[in-house]
mmCIF file of C-alpha atoms in Angstrom:
data_model
loop_
_atom_site.group_PDB
_atom_site.id
_atom_site.type_symbol
_atom_site.label_atom_id
_atom_site.label_comp_id
_atom_site.label_asym_id
_atom_site.label_seq_id
_atom_site.Cartn_x
_atom_site.Cartn_y
_atom_site.Cartn_z
ATOM 1 C CA MET K 23 -40.940 16.710 24.107
ATOM 2 C CA LYS K 24 -41.959 19.555 21.819
ATOM 3 C CA GLN K 25 -41.825 18.882 18.095
ATOM 4 C CA SER K 26 -39.180 21.577 17.668
ATOM 5 C CA GLU K 27 -36.916 19.970 20.314
ATOM 6 C CA GLN K 28 -34.221 17.633 19.120
ATOM 7 C CA SER K 29 -34.073 14.142 20.556
ATOM 8 C CA ASP K 30 -31.069 13.110 22.614
ATOM 9 C CA THR K 31 -30.036 10.809 19.772
ATOM 10 C CA GLN K 32 -30.055 13.672 17.272
ATOM 11 C CA ILE K 33 -27.993 15.862 19.591
ATOM 12 C CA VAL K 34 -25.482 13.069 20.251
ATOM 13 C CA LYS K 35 -25.043 12.550 16.510
ATOM 14 C CA GLU K 36 -24.603 16.294 16.044
ATOM 15 C CA SER K 37 -22.094 16.393 18.932
ATOM 16 C CA LEU K 38 -19.951 13.788 17.206
ATOM 17 C CA GLN K 39 -19.417 16.248 14.351
ATOM 18 C CA ASN K 40 -19.586 19.480 16.354
ATOM 19 C CA PRO K 41 -18.706 19.220 20.076
ATOM 20 C CA ALA K 42 -20.322 22.630 20.698
ATOM 21 C CA ALA K 43 -23.706 20.960 20.139
ATOM 22 C CA PHE K 44 -23.164 19.025 23.386
ATOM 23 C CA ILE K 45 -24.230 22.153 25.307
ATOM 24 C CA LYS K 46 -27.837 21.180 24.509
ATOM 25 C CA LEU K 47 -27.432 17.923 26.429
ATOM 26 C CA TYR K 48 -25.642 19.747 29.230
ATOM 27 C CA GLU K 49 -28.520 22.192 29.585
ATOM 28 C CA ARG K 50 -31.094 19.407 29.374
ATOM 29 C CA TYR K 51 -29.525 17.199 32.074
ATOM 30 C CA PHE K 52 -27.527 19.522 34.338
ATOM 31 C CA ASP K 53 -30.201 19.831 37.046
ATOM 32 C CA ARG K 54 -30.881 16.085 37.185
ATOM 33 C CA ILE K 55 -27.190 15.219 37.418
ATOM 34 C CA TRP K 56 -26.542 17.878 40.076
ATOM 35 C CA ARG K 57 -29.509 16.692 42.129
ATOM 36 C CA TYR K 58 -28.286 13.102 41.814
ATOM 37 C CA PHE K 59 -25.000 14.110 43.432
ATOM 38 C CA ASN K 60 -26.818 16.169 46.049
ATOM 39 C CA TYR K 61 -29.119 13.291 47.018
ATOM 40 C CA ARG K 62 -26.361 10.709 46.728
ATOM 41 C CA PHE K 63 -23.840 12.204 49.134
ATOM 42 C CA TYR K 64 -25.392 15.377 50.548
ATOM 43 C CA TYR K 65 -22.237 17.348 49.935
ATOM 44 C CA TYR K 66 -21.849 21.064 49.700
ATOM 45 C CA PRO K 67 -23.208 22.531 46.464
ATOM 46 C CA ASP K 68 -19.725 23.347 45.140
ATOM 47 C CA VAL K 69 -18.707 19.685 45.401
ATOM 48 C CA CYS K 70 -21.896 18.685 43.583
ATOM 49 C CA GLU K 71 -21.078 21.206 40.865
ATOM 50 C CA ASP K 72 -17.524 19.847 40.527
ATOM 51 C CA LEU K 73 -18.770 16.270 40.206
ATOM 52 C CA THR K 74 -21.456 17.395 37.765
ATOM 53 C CA ALA K 75 -18.828 19.171 35.669
ATOM 54 C CA GLN K 76 -16.653 16.033 35.695
ATOM 55 C CA THR K 77 -19.638 13.999 34.526
ATOM 56 C CA PHE K 78 -20.287 16.230 31.540
ATOM 57 C CA GLU K 79 -16.584 16.531 30.724
ATOM 58 C CA ASN K 80 -16.272 12.735 30.690
ATOM 59 C CA ALA K 81 -19.461 12.396 28.656
ATOM 60 C CA LEU K 82 -18.221 14.859 26.048
ATOM 61 C CA THR K 83 -14.834 13.179 25.712
ATOM 62 C CA LYS K 84 -16.474 9.737 25.503
ATOM 63 C CA ILE K 85 -19.500 10.681 23.388
ATOM 64 C CA HIS K 86 -18.119 8.542 20.558
ATOM 65 C CA GLN K 87 -18.454 5.503 22.856
ATOM 66 C CA TYR K 88 -22.192 5.989 23.387
ATOM 67 C CA ASP K 89 -24.085 3.145 21.686
ATOM 68 C CA PHE K 90 -27.676 3.998 20.766
ATOM 69 C CA LYS K 91 -28.558 0.292 20.683
ATOM 70 C CA ARG K 92 -27.488 -0.393 24.269
ATOM 71 C CA GLY K 93 -29.787 2.068 25.996
ATOM 72 C CA GLU K 94 -31.076 5.575 26.338
ATOM 73 C CA PHE K 95 -28.708 8.531 26.646
ATOM 74 C CA PRO K 96 -29.795 9.474 30.214
ATOM 75 C CA ALA K 97 -28.938 5.971 31.444
ATOM 76 C CA TRP K 98 -25.500 6.227 29.824
ATOM 77 C CA LEU K 99 -24.932 9.698 31.300
ATOM 78 C CA PHE K 100 -26.003 8.610 34.785
ATOM 79 C CA GLY K 101 -23.720 5.598 34.444
ATOM 80 C CA ILE K 102 -20.856 8.060 34.081
ATOM 81 C CA ALA K 103 -22.142 10.039 37.078
ATOM 82 C CA ARG K 104 -22.393 6.827 39.071
ATOM 83 C CA ASN K 105 -18.781 5.920 38.302
ATOM 84 C CA ILE K 106 -17.635 9.399 39.313
ATOM 85 C CA CYS K 107 -19.598 9.086 42.573
ATOM 86 C CA ASN K 108 -18.043 5.734 43.337
ATOM 87 C CA ARG K 109 -14.537 6.992 42.536
ATOM 88 C CA TYR K 110 -15.058 10.070 44.694
ATOM 89 C CA LEU K 111 -16.438 7.975 47.552
ATOM 90 C CA ASN K 112 -13.483 5.612 47.353
ATOM 91 C CA ASN K 113 -11.128 8.577 47.683
ATOM 92 C CA LEU K 114 -12.794 9.892 50.824
ATOM 93 C CA ASN K 115 -11.253 9.088 54.171
ATOM 94 C CA ARG K 116 -14.284 10.158 56.161
ATOM 95 C CA ILE K 117 -18.036 10.360 55.862
ATOM 96 C CA GLU K 118 -19.317 13.878 55.370
ATOM 97 C CA ILE K 119 -22.580 14.930 56.910
ATOM 98 C CA LEU K 120 -24.630 17.674 55.332
ATOM 99 C CA PRO K 121 -24.745 20.711 57.595
ATOM 100 C CA THR K 122 -28.277 21.791 58.375
ATOM 101 C CA GLU K 123 -27.701 25.189 56.761
ATOM 102 C CA ASN K 124 -27.513 23.406 53.378
ATOM 103 C CA ILE K 125 -30.972 21.891 53.737
ATOM 104 C CA GLU K 126 -32.461 24.284 51.164
ATOM 105 C CA TYR K 127 -30.476 22.550 48.426
ATOM 106 C CA LEU K 128 -32.685 19.477 48.723
ATOM 107 C CA ALA K 129 -35.678 21.305 47.262
ATOM 108 C CA THR K 130 -35.656 23.341 44.090
ATOM 109 C CA LYS K 131 -38.213 25.506 42.384
ATOM 110 C CA ASP K 132 -39.174 22.484 40.273
ATOM 111 C CA ASP K 133 -40.102 20.276 43.225
ATOM 112 C CA PRO K 134 -43.770 19.552 43.895
ATOM 113 C CA ALA K 135 -45.452 21.823 46.426
ATOM 114 C CA GLU K 136 -45.763 18.947 48.916
ATOM 115 C CA ILE K 137 -41.974 18.707 49.206
ATOM 116 C CA LYS K 138 -41.587 22.445 49.784
ATOM 117 C CA ILE K 139 -44.019 22.477 52.715
ATOM 118 C CA ILE K 140 -42.178 19.812 54.694
ATOM 119 C CA ASN K 141 -40.665 21.613 57.646
ATOM 120 C CA ASP K 142 -36.929 21.739 58.221
ATOM 121 C CA GLU K 143 -37.017 19.362 61.176
ATOM 122 C CA ILE K 144 -38.561 16.581 59.099
ATOM 123 C CA LYS K 145 -36.073 17.243 56.285
ATOM 124 C CA ILE K 146 -33.172 17.031 58.710
ATOM 125 C CA ASP K 147 -34.520 13.784 60.181
ATOM 126 C CA LEU K 148 -35.008 12.365 56.695
ATOM 127 C CA ILE K 149 -31.452 13.283 55.707
ATOM 128 C CA ARG K 150 -30.075 11.591 58.811
ATOM 129 C CA HIS K 151 -32.097 8.454 58.113
ATOM 130 C CA VAL K 152 -31.040 8.387 54.455
ATOM 131 C CA GLN K 153 -27.388 8.730 55.504
ATOM 132 C CA GLU K 154 -27.811 5.607 57.638
ATOM 133 C CA LEU K 155 -28.872 3.556 54.596
ATOM 134 C CA SER K 156 -26.514 1.242 52.753
ATOM 135 C CA GLU K 157 -24.692 2.717 49.755
ATOM 136 C CA ARG K 158 -26.880 0.699 47.368
ATOM 137 C CA LYS K 159 -30.099 1.999 48.919
ATOM 138 C CA LYS K 160 -28.793 5.588 48.895
ATOM 139 C CA GLU K 161 -27.893 5.238 45.235
ATOM 140 C CA LEU K 162 -31.317 3.894 44.270
ATOM 141 C CA ILE K 163 -33.066 6.671 46.220
ATOM 142 C CA ALA K 164 -30.874 9.251 44.465
ATOM 143 C CA LEU K 165 -31.539 7.832 41.004
ATOM 144 C CA LYS K 166 -35.280 7.644 41.646
ATOM 145 C CA PHE K 167 -35.884 11.025 43.254
ATOM 146 C CA ALA K 168 -33.000 13.187 42.027
ATOM 147 C CA GLY K 169 -32.467 11.520 38.680
ATOM 148 C CA CYS K 170 -36.201 11.077 38.031
ATOM 149 C CA PHE K 171 -35.621 7.660 36.508
ATOM 150 C CA SER K 172 -38.102 4.833 36.119
ATOM 151 C CA ASN K 173 -37.309 1.516 37.785
ATOM 152 C CA ARG K 174 -36.417 0.094 34.356
ATOM 153 C CA GLN K 175 -33.925 2.903 33.725
ATOM 154 C CA ILE K 176 -32.438 2.502 37.208
ATOM 155 C CA GLY K 177 -31.996 -1.176 36.419
ATOM 156 C CA GLU K 178 -30.119 -0.304 33.225
ATOM 157 C CA ILE K 179 -27.804 2.013 35.144
ATOM 158 C CA THR K 180 -27.139 -0.304 38.099
ATOM 159 C CA GLY K 181 -27.340 -3.712 36.468
ATOM 160 C CA LEU K 182 -30.270 -4.764 38.687
ATOM 161 C CA THR K 183 -33.545 -6.076 37.328
ATOM 162 C CA GLU K 184 -36.517 -3.726 37.197
ATOM 163 C CA GLN K 185 -38.325 -5.913 39.749
ATOM 164 C CA ASN K 186 -35.344 -5.914 42.099
ATOM 165 C CA VAL K 187 -35.170 -2.112 41.899
ATOM 166 C CA ALA K 188 -38.891 -1.867 42.678
ATOM 167 C CA VAL K 189 -38.631 -4.171 45.692
ATOM 168 C CA ILE K 190 -35.555 -2.437 47.123
ATOM 169 C CA LEU K 191 -37.101 1.019 46.658
ATOM 170 C CA PHE K 192 -40.406 -0.077 48.183
ATOM 171 C CA ARG K 193 -38.690 -1.544 51.238
ATOM 172 C CA THR K 194 -36.348 1.427 51.587
ATOM 173 C CA ILE K 195 -39.171 3.956 51.420
ATOM 174 C CA ARG K 196 -41.155 1.903 53.917
ATOM 175 C CA GLU K 197 -38.094 1.776 56.200
ATOM 176 C CA LEU K 198 -37.658 5.563 56.000
ATOM 177 C CA ARG K 199 -41.366 6.140 56.588
ATOM 178 C CA GLU K 200 -41.311 3.871 59.658
ATOM 179 C CA LYS K 201 -38.303 5.724 61.079
ATOM 180 C CA LEU K 202 -39.996 9.087 60.538
ATOM 181 C CA ASP K 203 -43.313 7.817 61.936
ATOM 182 C CA GLY K 204 -41.493 6.347 64.924
ATOM 183 C CA LYS K 205 -39.982 9.724 65.768
ATOM 184 C CA GLU K 206 -43.375 11.438 65.414
ATOM 185 C CA ASN K 207 -44.988 8.883 67.717
ATOM 186 C CA ALA K 208 -42.168 9.269 70.255
ATOM 187 C CA ASN K 209 -42.674 13.050 70.263
ATOM 188 C CA GLY K 210 -46.450 12.992 70.208
#
């Protein structure tokens, strides 16, 4: 963080007095929250934007409930996003599958070059394999890769231990890699 940038804590304190200051947190975390929803459910971008907006609306109205002593602001914010995801999922009557034309939403200009060079077929296969994962595994993958959280932070958000998060992520990534490698070997 640059010296001139305010910390999350400073902005939260400012937002308590002046709600307009919350825009700084919105701008800081919008992309991470949106990507969390995109990884989590693979919905259309407009649904991700609606859920992202709900997250920030809830955060602003509940900013007075944020306790600096209980954890970092991003963990609190993603806790709100997680609850919105779960509520939205509970309201769905069917599982939605991401159409292949929305594949470009998985990568953004901020992604490492390695992700951008993966061809569409591999991305589509990866999406299908991720959709087959349990809800818990999908959530951890989303928090890790879309939310850019450490295992410790994911543990704070989900209530799991840091070690449990690490083990589940390791096994899940290995499972996905084996499925992708299995398809390559079957084709090659």
